[in-house]
PDB file of C-alpha atoms in Angstrom:
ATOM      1  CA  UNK M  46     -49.575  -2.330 -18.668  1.00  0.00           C
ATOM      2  CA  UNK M  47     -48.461  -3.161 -15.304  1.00  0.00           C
ATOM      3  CA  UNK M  48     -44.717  -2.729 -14.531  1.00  0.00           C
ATOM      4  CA  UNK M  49     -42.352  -4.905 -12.756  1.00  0.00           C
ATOM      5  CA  UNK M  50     -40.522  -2.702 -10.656  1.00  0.00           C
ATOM      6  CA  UNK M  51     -40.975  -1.019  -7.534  1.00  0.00           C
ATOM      7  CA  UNK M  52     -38.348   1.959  -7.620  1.00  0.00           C
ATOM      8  CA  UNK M  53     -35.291   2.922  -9.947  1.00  0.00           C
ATOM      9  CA  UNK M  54     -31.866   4.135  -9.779  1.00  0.00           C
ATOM     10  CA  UNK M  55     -31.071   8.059  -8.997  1.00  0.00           C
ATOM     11  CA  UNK M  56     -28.628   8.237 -11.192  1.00  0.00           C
ATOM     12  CA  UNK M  57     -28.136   7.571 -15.178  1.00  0.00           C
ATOM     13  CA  UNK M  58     -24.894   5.916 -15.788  1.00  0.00           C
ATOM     14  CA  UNK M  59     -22.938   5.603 -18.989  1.00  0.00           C
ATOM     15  CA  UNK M  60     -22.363   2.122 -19.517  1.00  0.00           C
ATOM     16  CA  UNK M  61     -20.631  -0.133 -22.498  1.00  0.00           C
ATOM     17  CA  UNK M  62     -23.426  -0.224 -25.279  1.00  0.00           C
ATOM     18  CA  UNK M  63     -21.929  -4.176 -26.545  1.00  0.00           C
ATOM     19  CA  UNK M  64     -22.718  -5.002 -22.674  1.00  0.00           C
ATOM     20  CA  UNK M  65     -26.186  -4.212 -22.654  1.00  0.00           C
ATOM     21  CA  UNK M  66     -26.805  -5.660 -26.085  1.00  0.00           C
ATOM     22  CA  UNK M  67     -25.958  -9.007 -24.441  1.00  0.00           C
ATOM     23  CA  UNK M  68     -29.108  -8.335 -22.340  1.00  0.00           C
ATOM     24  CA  UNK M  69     -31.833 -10.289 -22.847  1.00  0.00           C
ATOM     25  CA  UNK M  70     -35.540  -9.023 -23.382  1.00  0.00           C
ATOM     26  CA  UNK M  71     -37.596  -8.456 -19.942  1.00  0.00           C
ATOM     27  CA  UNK M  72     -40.896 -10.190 -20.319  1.00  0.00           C
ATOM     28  CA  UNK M  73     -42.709  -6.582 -20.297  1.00  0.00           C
ATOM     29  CA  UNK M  74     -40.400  -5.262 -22.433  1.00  0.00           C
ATOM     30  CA  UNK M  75     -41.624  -1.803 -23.649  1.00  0.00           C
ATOM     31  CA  UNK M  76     -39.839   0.982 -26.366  1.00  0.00           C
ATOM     32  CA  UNK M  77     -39.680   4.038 -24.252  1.00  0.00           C
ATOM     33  CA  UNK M  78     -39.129   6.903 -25.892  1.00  0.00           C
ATOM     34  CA  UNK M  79     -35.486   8.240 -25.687  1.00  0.00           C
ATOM     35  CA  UNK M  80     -35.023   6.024 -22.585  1.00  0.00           C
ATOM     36  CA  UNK M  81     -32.477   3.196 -21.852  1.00  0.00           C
ATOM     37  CA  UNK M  82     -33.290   1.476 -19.169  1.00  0.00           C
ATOM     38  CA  UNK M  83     -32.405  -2.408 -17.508  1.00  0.00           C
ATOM     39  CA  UNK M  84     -34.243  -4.162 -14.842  1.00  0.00           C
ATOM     40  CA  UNK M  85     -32.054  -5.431 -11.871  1.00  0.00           C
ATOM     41  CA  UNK M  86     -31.888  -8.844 -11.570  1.00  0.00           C
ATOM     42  CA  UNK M  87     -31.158 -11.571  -8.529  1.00  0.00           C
ATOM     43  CA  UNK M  88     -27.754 -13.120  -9.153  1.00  0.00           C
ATOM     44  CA  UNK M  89     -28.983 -15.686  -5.806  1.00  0.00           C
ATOM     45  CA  UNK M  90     -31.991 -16.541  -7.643  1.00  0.00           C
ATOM     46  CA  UNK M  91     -30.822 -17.051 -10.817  1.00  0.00           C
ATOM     47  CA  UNK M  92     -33.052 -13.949 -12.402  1.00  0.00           C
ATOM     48  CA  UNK M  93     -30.189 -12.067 -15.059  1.00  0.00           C
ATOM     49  CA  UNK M  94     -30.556  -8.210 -15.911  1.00  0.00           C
ATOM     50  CA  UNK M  95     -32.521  -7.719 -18.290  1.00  0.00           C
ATOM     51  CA  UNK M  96     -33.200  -4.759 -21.198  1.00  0.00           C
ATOM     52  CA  UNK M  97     -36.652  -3.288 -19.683  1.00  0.00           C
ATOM     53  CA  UNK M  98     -36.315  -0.679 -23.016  1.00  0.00           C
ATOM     54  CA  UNK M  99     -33.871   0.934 -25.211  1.00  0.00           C
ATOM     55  CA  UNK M 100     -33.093  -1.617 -27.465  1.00  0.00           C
ATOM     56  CA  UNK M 101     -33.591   0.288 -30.807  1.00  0.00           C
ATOM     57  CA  UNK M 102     -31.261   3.297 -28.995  1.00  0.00           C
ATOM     58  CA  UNK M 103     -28.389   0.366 -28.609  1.00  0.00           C
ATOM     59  CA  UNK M 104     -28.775  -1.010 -32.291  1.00  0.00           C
ATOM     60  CA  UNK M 105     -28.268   2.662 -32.966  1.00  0.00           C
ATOM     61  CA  UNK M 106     -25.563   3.624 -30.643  1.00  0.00           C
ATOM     62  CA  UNK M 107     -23.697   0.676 -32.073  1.00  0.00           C
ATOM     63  CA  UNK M 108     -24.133   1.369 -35.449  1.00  0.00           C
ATOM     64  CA  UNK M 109     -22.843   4.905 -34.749  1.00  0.00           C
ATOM     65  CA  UNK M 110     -20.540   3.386 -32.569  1.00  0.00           C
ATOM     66  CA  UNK M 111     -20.934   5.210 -29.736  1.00  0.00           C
ATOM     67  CA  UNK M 112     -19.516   3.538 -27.001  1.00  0.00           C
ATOM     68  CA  UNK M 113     -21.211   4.789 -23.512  1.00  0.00           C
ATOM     69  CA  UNK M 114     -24.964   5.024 -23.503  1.00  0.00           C
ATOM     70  CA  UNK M 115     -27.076   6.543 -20.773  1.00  0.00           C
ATOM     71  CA  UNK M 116     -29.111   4.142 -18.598  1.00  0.00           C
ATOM     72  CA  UNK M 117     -31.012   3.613 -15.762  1.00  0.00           C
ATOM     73  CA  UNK M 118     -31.824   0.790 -13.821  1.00  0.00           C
ATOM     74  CA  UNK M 119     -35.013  -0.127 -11.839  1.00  0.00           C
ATOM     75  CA  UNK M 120     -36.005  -3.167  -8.923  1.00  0.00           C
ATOM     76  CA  UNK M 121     -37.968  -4.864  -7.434  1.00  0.00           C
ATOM     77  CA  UNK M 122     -37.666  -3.890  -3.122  1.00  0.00           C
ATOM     78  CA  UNK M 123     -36.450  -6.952  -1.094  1.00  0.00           C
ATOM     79  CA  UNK M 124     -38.847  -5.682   1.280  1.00  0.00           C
ATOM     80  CA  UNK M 125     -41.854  -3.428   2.123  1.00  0.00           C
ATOM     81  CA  UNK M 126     -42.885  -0.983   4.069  1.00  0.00           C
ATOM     82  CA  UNK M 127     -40.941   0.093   7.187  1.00  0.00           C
ATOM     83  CA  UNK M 128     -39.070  -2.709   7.403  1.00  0.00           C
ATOM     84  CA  UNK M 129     -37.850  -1.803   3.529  1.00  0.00           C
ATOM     85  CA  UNK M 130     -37.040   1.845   4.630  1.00  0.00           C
ATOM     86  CA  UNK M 131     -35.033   0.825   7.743  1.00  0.00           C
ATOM     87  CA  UNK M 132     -32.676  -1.196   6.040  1.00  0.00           C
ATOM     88  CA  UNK M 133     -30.969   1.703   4.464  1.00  0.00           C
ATOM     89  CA  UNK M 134     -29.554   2.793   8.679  1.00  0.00           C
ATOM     90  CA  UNK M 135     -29.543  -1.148   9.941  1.00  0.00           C
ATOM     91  CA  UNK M 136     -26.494  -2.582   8.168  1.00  0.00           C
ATOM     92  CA  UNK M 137     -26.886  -6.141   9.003  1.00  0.00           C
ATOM     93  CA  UNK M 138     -30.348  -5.527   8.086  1.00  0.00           C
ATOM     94  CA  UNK M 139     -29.201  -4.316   4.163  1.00  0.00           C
ATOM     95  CA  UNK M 140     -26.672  -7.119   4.113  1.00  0.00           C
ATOM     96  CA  UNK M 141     -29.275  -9.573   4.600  1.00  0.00           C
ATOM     97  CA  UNK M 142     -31.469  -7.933   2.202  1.00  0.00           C
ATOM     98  CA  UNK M 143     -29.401  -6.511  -0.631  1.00  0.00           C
ATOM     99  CA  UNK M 144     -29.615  -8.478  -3.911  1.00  0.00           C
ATOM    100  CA  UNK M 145     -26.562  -8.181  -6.574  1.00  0.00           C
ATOM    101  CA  UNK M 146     -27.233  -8.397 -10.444  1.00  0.00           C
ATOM    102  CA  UNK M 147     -26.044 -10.893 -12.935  1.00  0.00           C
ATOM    103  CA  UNK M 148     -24.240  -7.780 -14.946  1.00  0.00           C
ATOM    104  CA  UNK M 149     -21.249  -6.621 -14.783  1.00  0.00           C
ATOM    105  CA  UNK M 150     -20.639  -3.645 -17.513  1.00  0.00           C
ATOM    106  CA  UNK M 151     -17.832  -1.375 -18.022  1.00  0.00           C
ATOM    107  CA  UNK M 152     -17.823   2.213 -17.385  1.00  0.00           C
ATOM    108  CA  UNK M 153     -15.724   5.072 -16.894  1.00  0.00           C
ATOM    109  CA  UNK M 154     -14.589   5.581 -13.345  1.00  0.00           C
ATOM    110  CA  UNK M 155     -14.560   9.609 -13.779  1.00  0.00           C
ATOM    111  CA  UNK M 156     -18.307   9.558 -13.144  1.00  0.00           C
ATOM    112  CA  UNK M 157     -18.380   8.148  -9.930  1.00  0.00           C
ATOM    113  CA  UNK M 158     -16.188  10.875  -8.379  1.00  0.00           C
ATOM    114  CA  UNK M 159     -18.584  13.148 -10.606  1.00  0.00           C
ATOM    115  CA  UNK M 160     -21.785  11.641  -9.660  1.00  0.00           C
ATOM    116  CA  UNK M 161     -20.894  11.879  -6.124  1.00  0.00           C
ATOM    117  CA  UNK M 162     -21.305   7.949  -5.214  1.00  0.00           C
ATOM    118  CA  UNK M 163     -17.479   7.726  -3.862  1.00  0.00           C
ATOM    119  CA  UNK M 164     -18.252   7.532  -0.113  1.00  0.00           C
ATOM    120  CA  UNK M 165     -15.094   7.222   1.258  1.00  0.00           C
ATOM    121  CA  UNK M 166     -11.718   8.675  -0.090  1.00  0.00           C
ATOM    122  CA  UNK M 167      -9.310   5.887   0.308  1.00  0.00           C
ATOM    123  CA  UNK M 168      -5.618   6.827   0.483  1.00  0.00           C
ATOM    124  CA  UNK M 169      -2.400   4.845   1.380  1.00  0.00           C
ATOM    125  CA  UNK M 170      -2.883   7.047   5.002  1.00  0.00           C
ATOM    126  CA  UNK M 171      -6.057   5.765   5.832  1.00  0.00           C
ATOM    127  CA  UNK M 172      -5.825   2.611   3.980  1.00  0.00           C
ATOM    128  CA  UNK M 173      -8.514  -0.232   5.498  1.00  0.00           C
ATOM    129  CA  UNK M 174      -8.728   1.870   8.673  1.00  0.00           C
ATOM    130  CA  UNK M 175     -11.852   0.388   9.658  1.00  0.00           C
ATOM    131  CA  UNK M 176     -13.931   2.683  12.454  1.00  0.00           C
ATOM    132  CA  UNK M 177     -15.150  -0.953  13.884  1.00  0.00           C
ATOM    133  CA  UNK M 178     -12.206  -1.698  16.283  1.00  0.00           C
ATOM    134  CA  UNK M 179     -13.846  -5.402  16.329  1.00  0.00           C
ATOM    135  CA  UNK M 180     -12.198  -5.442  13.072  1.00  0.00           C
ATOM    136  CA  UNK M 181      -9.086  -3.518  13.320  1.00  0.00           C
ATOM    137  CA  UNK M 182      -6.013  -4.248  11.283  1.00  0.00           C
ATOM    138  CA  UNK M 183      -2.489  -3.388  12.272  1.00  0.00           C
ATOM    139  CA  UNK M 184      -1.308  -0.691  10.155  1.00  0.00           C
ATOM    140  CA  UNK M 185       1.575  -2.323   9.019  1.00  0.00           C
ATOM    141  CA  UNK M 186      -0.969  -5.162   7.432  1.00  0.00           C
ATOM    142  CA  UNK M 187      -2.487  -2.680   6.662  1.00  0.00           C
ATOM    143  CA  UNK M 188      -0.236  -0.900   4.685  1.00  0.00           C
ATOM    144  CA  UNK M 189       0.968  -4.182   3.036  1.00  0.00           C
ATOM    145  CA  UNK M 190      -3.104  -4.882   1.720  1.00  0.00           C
ATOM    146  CA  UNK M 191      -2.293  -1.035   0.023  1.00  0.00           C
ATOM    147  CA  UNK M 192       0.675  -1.543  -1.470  1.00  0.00           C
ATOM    148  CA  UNK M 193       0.010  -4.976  -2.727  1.00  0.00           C
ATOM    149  CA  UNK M 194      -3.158  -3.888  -4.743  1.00  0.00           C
ATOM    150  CA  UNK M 195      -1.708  -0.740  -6.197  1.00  0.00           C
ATOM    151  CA  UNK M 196       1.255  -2.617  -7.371  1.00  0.00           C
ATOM    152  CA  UNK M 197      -1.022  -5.108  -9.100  1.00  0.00           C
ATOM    153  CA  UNK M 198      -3.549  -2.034 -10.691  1.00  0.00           C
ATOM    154  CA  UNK M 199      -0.429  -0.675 -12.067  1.00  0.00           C
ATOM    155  CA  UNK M 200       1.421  -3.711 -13.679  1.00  0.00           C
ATOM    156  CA  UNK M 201      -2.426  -5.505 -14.704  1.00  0.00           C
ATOM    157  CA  UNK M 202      -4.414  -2.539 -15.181  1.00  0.00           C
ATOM    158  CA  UNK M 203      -8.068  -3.175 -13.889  1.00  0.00           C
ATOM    159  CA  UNK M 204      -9.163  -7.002 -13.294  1.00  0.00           C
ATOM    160  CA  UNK M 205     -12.874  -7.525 -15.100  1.00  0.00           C
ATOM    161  CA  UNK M 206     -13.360 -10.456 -12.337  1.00  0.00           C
ATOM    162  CA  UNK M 207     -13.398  -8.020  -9.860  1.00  0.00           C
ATOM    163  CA  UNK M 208     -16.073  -5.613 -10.608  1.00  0.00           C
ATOM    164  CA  UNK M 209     -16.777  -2.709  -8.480  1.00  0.00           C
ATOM    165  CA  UNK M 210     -20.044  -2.963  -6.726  1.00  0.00           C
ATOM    166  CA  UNK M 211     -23.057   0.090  -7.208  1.00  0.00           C
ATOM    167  CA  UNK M 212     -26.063  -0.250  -5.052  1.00  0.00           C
ATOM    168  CA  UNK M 213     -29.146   1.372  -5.612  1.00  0.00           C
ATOM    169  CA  UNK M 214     -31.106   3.695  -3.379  1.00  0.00           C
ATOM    170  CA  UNK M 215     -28.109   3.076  -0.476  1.00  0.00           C
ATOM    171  CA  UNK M 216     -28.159   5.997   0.699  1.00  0.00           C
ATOM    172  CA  UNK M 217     -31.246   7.382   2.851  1.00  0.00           C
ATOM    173  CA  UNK M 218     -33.318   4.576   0.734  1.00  0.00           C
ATOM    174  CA  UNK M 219     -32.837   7.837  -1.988  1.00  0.00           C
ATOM    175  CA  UNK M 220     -29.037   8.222  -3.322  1.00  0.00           C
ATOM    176  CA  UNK M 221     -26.931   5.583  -5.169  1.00  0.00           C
ATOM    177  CA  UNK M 222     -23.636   4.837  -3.547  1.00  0.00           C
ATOM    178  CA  UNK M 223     -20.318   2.676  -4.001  1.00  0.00           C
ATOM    179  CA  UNK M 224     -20.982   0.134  -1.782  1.00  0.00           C
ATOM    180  CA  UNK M 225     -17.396  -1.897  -2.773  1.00  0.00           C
ATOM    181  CA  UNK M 226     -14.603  -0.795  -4.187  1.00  0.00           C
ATOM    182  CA  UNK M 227     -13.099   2.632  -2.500  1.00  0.00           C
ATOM    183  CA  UNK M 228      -9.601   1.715  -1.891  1.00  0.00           C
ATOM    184  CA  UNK M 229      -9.714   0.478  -5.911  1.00  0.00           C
ATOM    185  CA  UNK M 230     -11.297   3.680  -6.400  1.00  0.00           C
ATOM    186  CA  UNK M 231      -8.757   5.726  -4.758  1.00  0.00           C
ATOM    187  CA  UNK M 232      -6.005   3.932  -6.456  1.00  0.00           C
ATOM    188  CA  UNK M 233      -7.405   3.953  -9.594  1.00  0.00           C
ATOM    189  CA  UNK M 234      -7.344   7.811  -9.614  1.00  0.00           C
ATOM    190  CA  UNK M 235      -3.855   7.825  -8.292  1.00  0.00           C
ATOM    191  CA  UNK M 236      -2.710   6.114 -11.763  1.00  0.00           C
ATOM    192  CA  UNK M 237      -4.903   7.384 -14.041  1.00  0.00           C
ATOM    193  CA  UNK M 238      -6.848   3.971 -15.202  1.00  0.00           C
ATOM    194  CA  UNK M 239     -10.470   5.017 -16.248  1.00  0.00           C
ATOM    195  CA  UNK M 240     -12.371   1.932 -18.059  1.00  0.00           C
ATOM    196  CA  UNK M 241     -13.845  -0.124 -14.936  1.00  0.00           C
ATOM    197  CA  UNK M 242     -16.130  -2.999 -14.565  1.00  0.00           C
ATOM    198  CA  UNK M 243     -19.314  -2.524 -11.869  1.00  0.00           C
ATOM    199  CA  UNK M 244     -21.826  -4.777 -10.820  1.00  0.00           C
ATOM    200  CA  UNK M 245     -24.770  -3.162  -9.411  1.00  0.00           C
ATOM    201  CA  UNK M 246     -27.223  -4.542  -6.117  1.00  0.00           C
ATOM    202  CA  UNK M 247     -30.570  -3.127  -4.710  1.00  0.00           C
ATOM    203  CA  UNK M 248     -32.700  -3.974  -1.495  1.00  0.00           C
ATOM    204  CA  UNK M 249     -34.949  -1.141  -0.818  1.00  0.00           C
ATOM    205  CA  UNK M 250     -36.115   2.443  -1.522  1.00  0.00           C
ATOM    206  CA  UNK M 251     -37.255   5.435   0.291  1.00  0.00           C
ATOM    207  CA  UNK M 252     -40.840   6.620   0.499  1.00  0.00           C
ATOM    208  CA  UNK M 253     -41.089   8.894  -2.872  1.00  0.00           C
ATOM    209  CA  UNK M 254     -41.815  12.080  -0.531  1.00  0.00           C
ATOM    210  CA  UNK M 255     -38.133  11.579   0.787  1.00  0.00           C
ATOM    211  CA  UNK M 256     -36.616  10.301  -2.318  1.00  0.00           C
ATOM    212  CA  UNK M 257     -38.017  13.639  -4.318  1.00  0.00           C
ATOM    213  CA  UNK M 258     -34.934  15.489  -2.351  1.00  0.00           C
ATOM    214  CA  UNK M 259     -32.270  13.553  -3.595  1.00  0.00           C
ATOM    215  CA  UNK M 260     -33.384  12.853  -7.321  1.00  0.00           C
ATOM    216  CA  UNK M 261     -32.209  14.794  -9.833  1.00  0.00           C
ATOM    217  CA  UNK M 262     -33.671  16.125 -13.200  1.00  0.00           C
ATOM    218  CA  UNK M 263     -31.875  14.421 -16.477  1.00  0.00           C
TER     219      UNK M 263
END
């Protein structure tokens, strides 16, 4: 059987099991053995996540009631060739191409500091210092942008609507990053919240002879 996807995710994330029993089936749905995995969709084109395999693992994990699971996701490429590789170093380029999922799922923000996919530390120092001058905010703006969402983290707790944003292959076309969400991030570890909501997005991939350096063995 042919599959529908082009590359997956370098890292396995531990995501809500009652989320990805909302997924639906994907058309080539196959049971892989001892494997959860969910196919990336196109939240422009109106193409949802969907369960690639792992359903009988969820039914199980539920039952069990286990509530993180281990999953990875794989994509289609917004784009071939060299064109698909250069993306990854051209950023309006991989904001043109970059395609966000219908999911959003809930995980625990411990594993992105552990995974490694926390690009920038944020801090109240450094808060929305942005290294494009074009763009530059006066610190005390920006201090006031700081202060205003750590005062609303701590009273609300984190906001579901606002899910922090994972994209696939971002780095090098090989390594997942955080490609929204580091000043949340940095707060977030600064009072000790650690159930978060992500959304995850995907354009392109490395060549596999680059992306063998940065994948690790589960």
């Amino acid at each position: 059987m042919k599959r529908k996807y082009d590359a997956c995710s370098s890292e396995v994330y531990h995501l809500d099991t009652a989320d990805l029993l909302r997924l639906s089936d994907h058309p080539f749905y196959r049971e892989e053995e001892g494997n959860i995995v969910v196919f990336l969709g196109n939240e422009k084109e109106g193409v949802p996540d969907m369960l690639f395999s792992g359903r009988l693992l969820l039914q199980k994990a539920q039952k069990e009631n286990i509530p993180y699971v281990p999953v990875r996701f794989v994509f289609r490429k917004r784009a071939a060739g060299i064109k698909g590789f250069l993306f990854h170093f051209i950023k309006p380029l991989r904001r043109r191409l970059r395609a966000k999922g219908e999911g959003v799922y809930h995980m625990l923000a411990s594993e992105l500091w552990e995974k490694g996919l926390v690009r920038k530390v944020r801090t109240k120092e450094n808060a929305y210092n942005l290294t494009n001058k074009k763009w530059a905010i006066p610190p005390q703006e920006r201090q006031k942008r700081w202060n205003e969402l750590y005062d609303s983290l701590k009273k609300n707790g984190y906001d579901d609507r606002y899910p922090l944003e994972i994209m696939l292959c971002r780095s090098f076309g090989a390594k997942d990053s955080l490609q929204q969400g580091h000043h949340r991030m940095g707060i977030l570890k600064e009072l000790n919240i650690s159930r978060v909501a992500v959304e995850f997005s995907a354009a392109g991939a490395a060549p596999s002879f680059i992306r063998r350096f940065f994948e690790k063995k589960e």
